[in-house]
Tab-separated table of C-alpha atoms in Angstrom:
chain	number	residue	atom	x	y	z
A	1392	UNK	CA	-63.553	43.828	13.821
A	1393	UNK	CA	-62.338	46.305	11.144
A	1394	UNK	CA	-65.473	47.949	9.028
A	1395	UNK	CA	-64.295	48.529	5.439
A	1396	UNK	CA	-64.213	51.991	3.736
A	1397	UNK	CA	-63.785	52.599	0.350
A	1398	UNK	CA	-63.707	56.206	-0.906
A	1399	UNK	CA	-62.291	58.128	-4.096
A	1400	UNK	CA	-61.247	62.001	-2.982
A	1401	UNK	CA	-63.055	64.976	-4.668
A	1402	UNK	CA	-59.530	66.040	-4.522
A	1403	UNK	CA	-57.473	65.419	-7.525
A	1404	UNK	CA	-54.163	66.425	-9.410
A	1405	UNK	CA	-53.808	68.197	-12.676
A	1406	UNK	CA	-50.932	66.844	-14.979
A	1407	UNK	CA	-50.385	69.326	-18.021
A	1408	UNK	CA	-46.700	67.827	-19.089
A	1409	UNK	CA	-44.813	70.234	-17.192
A	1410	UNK	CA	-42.282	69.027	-14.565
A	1411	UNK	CA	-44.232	69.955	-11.595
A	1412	UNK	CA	-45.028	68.561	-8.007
A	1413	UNK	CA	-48.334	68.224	-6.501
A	1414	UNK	CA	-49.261	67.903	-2.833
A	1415	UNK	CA	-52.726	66.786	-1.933
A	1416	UNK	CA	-53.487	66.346	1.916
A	1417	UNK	CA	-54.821	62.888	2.448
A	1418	UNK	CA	-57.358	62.775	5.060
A	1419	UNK	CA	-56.847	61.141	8.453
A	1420	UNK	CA	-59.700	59.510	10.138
A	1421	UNK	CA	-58.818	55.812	9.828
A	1422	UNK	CA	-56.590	53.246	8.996
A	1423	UNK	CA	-55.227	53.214	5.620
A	1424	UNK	CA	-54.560	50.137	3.977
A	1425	UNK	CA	-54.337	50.876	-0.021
A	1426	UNK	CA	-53.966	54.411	-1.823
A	1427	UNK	CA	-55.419	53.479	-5.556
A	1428	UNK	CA	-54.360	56.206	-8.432
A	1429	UNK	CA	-55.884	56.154	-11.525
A	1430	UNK	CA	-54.166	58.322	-14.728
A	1431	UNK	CA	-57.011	59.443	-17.278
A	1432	UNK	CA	-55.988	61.575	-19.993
A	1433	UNK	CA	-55.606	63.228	-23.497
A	1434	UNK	CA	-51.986	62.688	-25.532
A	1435	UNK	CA	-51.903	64.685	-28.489
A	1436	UNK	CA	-49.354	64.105	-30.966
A	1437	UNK	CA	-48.717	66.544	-33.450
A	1438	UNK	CA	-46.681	63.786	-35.345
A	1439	UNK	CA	-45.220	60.611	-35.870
A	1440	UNK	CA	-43.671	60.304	-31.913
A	1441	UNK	CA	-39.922	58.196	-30.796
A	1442	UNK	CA	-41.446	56.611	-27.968
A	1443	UNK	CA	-39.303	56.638	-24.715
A	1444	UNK	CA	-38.776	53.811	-22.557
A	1445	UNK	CA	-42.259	53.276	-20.507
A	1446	UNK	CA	-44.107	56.408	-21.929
A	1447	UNK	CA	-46.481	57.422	-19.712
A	1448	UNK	CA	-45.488	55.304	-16.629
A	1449	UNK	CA	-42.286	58.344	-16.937
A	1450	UNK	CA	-44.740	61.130	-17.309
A	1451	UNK	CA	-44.661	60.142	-13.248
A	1452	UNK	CA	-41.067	60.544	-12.016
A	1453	UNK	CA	-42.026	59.835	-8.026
A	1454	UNK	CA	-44.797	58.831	-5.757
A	1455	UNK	CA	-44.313	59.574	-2.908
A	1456	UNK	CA	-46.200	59.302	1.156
A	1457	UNK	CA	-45.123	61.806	3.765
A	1458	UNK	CA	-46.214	61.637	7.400
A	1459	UNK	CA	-45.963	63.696	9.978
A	1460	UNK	CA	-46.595	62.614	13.448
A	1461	UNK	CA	-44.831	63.201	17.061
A	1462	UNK	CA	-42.411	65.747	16.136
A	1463	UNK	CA	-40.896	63.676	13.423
A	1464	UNK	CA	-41.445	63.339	9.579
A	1465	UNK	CA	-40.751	60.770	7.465
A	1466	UNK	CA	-41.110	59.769	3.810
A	1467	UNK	CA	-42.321	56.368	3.723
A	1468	UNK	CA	-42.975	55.761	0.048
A	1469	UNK	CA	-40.759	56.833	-2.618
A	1470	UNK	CA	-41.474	55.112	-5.903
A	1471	UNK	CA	-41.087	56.010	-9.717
A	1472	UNK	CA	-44.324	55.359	-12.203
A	1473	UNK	CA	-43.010	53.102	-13.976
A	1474	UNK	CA	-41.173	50.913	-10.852
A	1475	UNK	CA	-44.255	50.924	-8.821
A	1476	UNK	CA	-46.649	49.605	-12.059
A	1477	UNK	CA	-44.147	45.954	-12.473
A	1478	UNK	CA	-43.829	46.117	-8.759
A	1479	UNK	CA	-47.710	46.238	-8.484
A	1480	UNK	CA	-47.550	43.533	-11.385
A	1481	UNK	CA	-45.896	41.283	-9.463
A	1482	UNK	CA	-48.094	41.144	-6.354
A	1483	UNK	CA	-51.535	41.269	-8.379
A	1484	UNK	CA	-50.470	38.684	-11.434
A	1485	UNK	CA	-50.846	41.330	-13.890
A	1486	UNK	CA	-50.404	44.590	-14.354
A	1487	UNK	CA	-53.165	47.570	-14.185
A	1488	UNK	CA	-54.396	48.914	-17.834
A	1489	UNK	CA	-52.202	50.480	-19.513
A	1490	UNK	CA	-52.397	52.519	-23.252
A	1491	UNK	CA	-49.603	53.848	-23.836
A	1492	UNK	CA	-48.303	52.654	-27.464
A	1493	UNK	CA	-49.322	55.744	-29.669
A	1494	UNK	CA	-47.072	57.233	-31.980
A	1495	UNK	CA	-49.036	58.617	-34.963
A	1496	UNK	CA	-50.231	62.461	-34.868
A	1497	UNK	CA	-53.658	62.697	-33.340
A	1498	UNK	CA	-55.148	62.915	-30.128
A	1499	UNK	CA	-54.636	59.597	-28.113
A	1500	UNK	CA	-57.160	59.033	-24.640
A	1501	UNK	CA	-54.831	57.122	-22.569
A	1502	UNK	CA	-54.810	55.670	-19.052
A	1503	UNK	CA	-52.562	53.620	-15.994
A	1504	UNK	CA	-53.376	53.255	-12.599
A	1505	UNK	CA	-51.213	51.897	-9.535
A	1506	UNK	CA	-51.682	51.309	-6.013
A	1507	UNK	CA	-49.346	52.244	-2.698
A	1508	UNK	CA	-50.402	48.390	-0.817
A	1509	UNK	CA	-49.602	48.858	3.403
A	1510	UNK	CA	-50.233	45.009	3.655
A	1511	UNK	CA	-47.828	42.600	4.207
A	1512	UNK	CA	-50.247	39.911	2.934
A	1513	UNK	CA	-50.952	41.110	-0.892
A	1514	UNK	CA	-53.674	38.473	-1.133
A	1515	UNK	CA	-56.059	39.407	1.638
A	1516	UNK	CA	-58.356	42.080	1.362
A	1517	UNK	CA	-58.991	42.441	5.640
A	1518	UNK	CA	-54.805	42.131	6.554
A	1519	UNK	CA	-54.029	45.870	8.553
A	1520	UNK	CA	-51.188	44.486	10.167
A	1521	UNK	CA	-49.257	47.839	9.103
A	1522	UNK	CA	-52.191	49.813	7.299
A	1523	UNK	CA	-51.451	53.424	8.369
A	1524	UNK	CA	-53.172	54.824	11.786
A	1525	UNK	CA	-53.851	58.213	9.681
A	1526	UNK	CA	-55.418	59.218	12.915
A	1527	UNK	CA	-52.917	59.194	14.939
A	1528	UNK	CA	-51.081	61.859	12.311
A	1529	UNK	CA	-50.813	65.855	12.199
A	1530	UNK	CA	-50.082	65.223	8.031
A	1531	UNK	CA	-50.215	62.520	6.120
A	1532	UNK	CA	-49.130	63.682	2.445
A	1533	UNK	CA	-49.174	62.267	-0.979
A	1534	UNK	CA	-46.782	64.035	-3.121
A	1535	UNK	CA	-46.424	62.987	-6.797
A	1536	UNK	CA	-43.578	64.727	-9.154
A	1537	UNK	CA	-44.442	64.663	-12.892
A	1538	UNK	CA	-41.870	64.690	-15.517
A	1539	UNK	CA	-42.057	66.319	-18.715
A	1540	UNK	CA	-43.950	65.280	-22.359
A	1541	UNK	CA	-40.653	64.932	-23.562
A	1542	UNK	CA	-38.728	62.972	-21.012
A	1543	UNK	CA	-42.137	60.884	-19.900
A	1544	UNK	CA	-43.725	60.281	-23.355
A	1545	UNK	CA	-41.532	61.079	-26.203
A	1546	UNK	CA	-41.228	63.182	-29.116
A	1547	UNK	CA	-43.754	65.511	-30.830
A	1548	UNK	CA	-46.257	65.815	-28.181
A	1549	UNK	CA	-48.281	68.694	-28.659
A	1550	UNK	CA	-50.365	68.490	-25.025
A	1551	UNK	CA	-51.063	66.046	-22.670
A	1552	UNK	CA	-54.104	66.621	-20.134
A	1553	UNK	CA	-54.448	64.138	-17.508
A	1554	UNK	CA	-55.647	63.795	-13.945
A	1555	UNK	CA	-54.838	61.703	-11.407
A	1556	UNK	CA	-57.841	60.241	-9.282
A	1557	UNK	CA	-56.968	59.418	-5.450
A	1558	UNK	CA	-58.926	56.544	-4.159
A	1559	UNK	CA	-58.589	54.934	-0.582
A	1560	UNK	CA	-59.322	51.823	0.765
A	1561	UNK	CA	-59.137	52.289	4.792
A	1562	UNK	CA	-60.515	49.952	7.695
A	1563	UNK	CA	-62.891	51.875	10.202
A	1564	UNK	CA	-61.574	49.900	13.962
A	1565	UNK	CA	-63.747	49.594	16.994
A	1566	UNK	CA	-63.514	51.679	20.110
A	1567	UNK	CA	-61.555	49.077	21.881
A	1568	UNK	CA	-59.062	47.982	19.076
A	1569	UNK	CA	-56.007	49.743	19.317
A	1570	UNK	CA	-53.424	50.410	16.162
A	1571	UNK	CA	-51.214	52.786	17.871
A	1572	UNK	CA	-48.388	50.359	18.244
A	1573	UNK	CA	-48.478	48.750	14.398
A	1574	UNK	CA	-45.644	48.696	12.806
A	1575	UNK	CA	-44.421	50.566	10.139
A	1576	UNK	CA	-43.822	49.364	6.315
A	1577	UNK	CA	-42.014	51.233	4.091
A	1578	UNK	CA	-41.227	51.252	0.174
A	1579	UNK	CA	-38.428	53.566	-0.873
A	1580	UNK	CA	-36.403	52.958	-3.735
A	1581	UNK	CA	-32.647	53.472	-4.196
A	1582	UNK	CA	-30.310	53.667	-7.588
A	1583	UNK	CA	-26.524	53.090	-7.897
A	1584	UNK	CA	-24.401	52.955	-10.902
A	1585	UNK	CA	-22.282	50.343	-11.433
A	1586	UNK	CA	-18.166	50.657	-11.838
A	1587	UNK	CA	-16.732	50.668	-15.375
A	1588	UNK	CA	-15.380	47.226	-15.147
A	1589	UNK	CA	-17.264	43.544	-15.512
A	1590	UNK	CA	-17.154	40.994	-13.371
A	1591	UNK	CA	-18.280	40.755	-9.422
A	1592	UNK	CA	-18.803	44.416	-7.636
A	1593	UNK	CA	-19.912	44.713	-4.193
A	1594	UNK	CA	-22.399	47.113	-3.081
A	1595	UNK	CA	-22.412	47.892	0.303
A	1596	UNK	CA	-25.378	50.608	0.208
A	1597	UNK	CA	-27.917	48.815	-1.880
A	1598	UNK	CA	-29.459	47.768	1.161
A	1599	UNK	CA	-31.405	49.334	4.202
A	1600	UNK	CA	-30.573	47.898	7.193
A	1601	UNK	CA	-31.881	48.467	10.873
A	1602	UNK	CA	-35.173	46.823	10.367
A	1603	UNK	CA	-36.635	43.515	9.079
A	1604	UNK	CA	-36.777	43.278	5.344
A	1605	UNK	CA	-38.903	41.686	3.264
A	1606	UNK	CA	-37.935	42.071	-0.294
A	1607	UNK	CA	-36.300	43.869	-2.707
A	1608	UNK	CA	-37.720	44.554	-6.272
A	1609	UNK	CA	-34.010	44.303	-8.676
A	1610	UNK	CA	-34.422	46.210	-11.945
A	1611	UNK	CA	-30.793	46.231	-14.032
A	1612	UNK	CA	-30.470	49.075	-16.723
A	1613	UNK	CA	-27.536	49.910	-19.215
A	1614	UNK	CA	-25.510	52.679	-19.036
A	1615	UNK	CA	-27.381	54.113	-21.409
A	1616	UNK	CA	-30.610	53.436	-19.269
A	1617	UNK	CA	-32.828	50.631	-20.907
A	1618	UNK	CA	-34.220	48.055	-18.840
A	1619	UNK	CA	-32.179	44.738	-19.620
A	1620	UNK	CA	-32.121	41.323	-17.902
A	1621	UNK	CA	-28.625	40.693	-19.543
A	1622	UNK	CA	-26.936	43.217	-17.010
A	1623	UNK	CA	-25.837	41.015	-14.517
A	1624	UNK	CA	-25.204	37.016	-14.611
A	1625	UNK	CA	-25.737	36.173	-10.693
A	1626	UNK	CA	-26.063	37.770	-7.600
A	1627	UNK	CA	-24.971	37.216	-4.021
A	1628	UNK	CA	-26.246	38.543	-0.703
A	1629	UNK	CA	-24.189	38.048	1.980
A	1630	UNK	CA	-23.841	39.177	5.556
A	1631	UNK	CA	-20.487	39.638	6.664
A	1632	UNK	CA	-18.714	36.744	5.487
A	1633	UNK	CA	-21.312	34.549	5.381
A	1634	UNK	CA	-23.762	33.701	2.421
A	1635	UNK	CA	-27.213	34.498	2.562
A	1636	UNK	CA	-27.508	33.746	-0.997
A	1637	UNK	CA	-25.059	32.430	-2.984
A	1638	UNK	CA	-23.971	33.225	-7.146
A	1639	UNK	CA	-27.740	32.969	-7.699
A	1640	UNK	CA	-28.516	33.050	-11.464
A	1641	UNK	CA	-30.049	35.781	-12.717
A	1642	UNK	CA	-32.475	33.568	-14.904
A	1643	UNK	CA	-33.110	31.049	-12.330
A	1644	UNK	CA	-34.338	33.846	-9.910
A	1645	UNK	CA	-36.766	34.982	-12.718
A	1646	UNK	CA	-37.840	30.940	-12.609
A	1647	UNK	CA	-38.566	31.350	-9.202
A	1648	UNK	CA	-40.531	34.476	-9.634
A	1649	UNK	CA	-42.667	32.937	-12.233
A	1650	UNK	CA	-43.519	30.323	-9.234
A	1651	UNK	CA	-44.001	32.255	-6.085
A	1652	UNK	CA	-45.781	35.248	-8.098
A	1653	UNK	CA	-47.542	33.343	-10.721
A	1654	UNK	CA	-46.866	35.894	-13.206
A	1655	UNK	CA	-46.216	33.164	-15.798
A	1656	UNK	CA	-49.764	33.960	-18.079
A	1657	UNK	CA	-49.377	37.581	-18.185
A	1658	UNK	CA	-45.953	38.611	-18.629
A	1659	UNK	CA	-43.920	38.385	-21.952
A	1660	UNK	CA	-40.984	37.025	-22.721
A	1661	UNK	CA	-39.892	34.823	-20.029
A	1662	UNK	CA	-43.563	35.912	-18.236
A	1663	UNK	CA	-41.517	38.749	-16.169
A	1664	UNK	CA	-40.663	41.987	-17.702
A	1665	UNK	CA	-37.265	42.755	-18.797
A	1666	UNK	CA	-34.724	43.911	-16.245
A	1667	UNK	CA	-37.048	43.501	-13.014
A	1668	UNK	CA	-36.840	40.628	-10.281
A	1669	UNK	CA	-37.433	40.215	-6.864
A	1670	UNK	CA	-34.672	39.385	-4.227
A	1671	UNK	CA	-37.119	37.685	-1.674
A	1672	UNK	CA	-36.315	37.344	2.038
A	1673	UNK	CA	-40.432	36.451	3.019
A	1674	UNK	CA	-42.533	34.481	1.684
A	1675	UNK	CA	-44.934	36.061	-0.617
A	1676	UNK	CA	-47.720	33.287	-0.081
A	1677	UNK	CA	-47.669	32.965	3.279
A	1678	UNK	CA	-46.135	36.215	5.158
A	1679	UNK	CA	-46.439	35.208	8.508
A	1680	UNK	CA	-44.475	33.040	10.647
A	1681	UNK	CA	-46.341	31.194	14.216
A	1682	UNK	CA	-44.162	31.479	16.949
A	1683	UNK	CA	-45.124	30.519	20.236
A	1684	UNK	CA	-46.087	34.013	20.868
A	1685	UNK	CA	-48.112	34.037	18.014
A	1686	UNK	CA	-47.755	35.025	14.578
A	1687	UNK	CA	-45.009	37.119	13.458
A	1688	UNK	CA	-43.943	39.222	10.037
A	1689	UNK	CA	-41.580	36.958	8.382
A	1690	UNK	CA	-38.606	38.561	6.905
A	1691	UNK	CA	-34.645	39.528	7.626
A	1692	UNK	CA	-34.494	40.964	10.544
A	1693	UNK	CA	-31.079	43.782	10.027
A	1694	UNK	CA	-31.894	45.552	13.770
A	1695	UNK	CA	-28.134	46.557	14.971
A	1696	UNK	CA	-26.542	45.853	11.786
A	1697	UNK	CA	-24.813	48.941	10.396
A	1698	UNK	CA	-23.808	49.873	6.754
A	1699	UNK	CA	-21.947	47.604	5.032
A	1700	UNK	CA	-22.712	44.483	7.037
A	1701	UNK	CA	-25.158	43.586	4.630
A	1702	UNK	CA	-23.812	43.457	1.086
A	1703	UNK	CA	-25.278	42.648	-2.390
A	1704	UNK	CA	-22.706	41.141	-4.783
A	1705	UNK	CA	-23.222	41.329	-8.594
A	1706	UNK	CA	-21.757	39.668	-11.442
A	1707	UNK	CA	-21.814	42.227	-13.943
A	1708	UNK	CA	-21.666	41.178	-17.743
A	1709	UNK	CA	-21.290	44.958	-18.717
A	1710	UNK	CA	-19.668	48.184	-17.489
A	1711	UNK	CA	-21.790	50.883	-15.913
A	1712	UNK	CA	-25.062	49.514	-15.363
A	1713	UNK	CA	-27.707	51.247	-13.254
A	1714	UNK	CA	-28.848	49.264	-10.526
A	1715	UNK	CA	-31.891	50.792	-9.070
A	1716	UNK	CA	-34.530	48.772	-6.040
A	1717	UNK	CA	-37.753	48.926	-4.313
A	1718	UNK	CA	-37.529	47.850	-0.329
A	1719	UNK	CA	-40.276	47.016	1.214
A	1720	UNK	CA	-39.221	47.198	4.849
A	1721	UNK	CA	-41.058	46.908	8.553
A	1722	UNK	CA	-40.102	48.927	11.509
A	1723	UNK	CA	-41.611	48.193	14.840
């Protein structure tokens, strides 16, 4: 039996709207299952502001978890602000607060939050099939680069004072339960640029291969780098010759989001948020898989394959756009 533990770190970070990056030393005594952050702070506008795409979720370019352990080191989250707040939408039905809207000169107090999840169930609170075994660590970092007023909020900002609050929720294991041997999820995000024609385009490094994936969270941008769900028409994964998934339309995978997510009451629009959509190779609601040996991660498994032998195909409707994902992948 895992005993809960639930605290938030007298350690926090200091954002002043300077590009910066902060390192604060997470603590490693027991399992880690969720890292919370919470963004409390002060905008002040010394005029009417031109909002940028996101404001605020920008002011946080990259989240990011570093481990160290054995010799080796490895980055096992890398996610922007304003990725990992839809991604986090998606999994909890809505989105965490956010107040971010402000354009007229004054002082604005403004907040967002988001969470780094290590379960492959979203929905259970007691899953630490792949928490972290912090323990079992010589560093376990979280490193978080800010962005600029200007690039993260928009124009006119006079100051922004904000601090980011670290809470985590962590499982405390018996004596005789071991974690050594759980596997490891990871969340690292990729971005590729599209060619300058229209049509189909094949890219052969959107994917991660070598492990079992889960999912990938899609989010299409213009060239000009505005989230847009007109980018592409359809979408094909295939491996090798053979069709995973086949000229999948881009509006009937935002369908099926609505249904395996139930996002349809909070979202706008078509109850998803423009641009972003999940390529799904699990199943969300029901993650693991009995086998006669007893319950298993479900997923794609990619061990052996090599570059290339997994390929996403896109129908493009325009030239250039920025194709950026979140994988969530398991190792082990």
């Amino acid at each position: 039996m895992v005993l809960k533990n639930y605290r938030t770190l007298t350690s926090t970070q200091t954002y002043s709207g300077a590009a910066t990056t902060i390192t604060t030393d997470l603590p490693r005594d027991f399992l880690i299952q969720r890292i919370m952050l919470n963004f409390n702070g002060v905008t002040t506008l010394g005029g009417t502001s031109v909002l940028v795409n996101d404001p605020l979720l920008n002011n946080v370019k990259a989240i990011r978890i570093k481990a160290v352990g054995e010799g080796s080191s490895r980055t096992i989250f890398d996610v922007s602000g304003q990725d990992l707040y839809y991604f986090n939408g998606f999994d909890n039905g809505m989105g965490f607060e956010l107040d971010n809207t402000d354009t007229t000169a004054a002082a604005h107090t403004q907040a967002t939050g988001w969470v780094c999840d290590f379960r492959v169930n979203k929905l259970d609170p007691d899953d630490y099939s792949v928490a972290i075994p912090s323990y079992l660590l010589s560093t376990l970092q979280l490193e978080i680069e800010y962005d600029t007023s200007a690039n993260g909020y928009g124009t006119n900002v006079t100051s922004q004072a904000f601090t980011m609050t670290i809470t985590l929720i962590e499982g405390i294991p018996e004596a005789s339960e071991d974690f050594s041997s759980n596997p490891l999820m990871t969340c690292l995000s990729k971005q590729l640029t599209g060619d300058a024609s229209t049509g189909d385009e094949e890219f052969d490094t959107f994917f991660q291969v070598g492990a079992l994936i889960r999912r990938d969270f899609l989010c299409t941008e213009t060239s000009a780098g505005v989230r847009s769900s007109a980018e592409i028409n359809d979408y094909t994964v295939k491996s090798g010759q053979i069709p995973l998934m086949s000229k999948i339309f881009f509006d009937a995978n935002v369908n099926k989001d609505i249904m395996n997510y139930r996002t349809a009451e909070v979202w706008d629009g078509l109850a998803l948020v423009e641009g972003y959509s999940m390529i799904d190779f699990a199943n969300n609601r029901q993650p693991f898989v009995p086998t006669a040996s007893g319950l298993k991660i479900d997923g794609l498994s990619t061990v052996g394959y090599n570059v290339g032998d997994l390929v996403l195909v896109l129908d493009k409707n325009s030239a250039s756009s920025i194709i950026r994902r979140i994988q969530e992948t398991v190792e082990g």
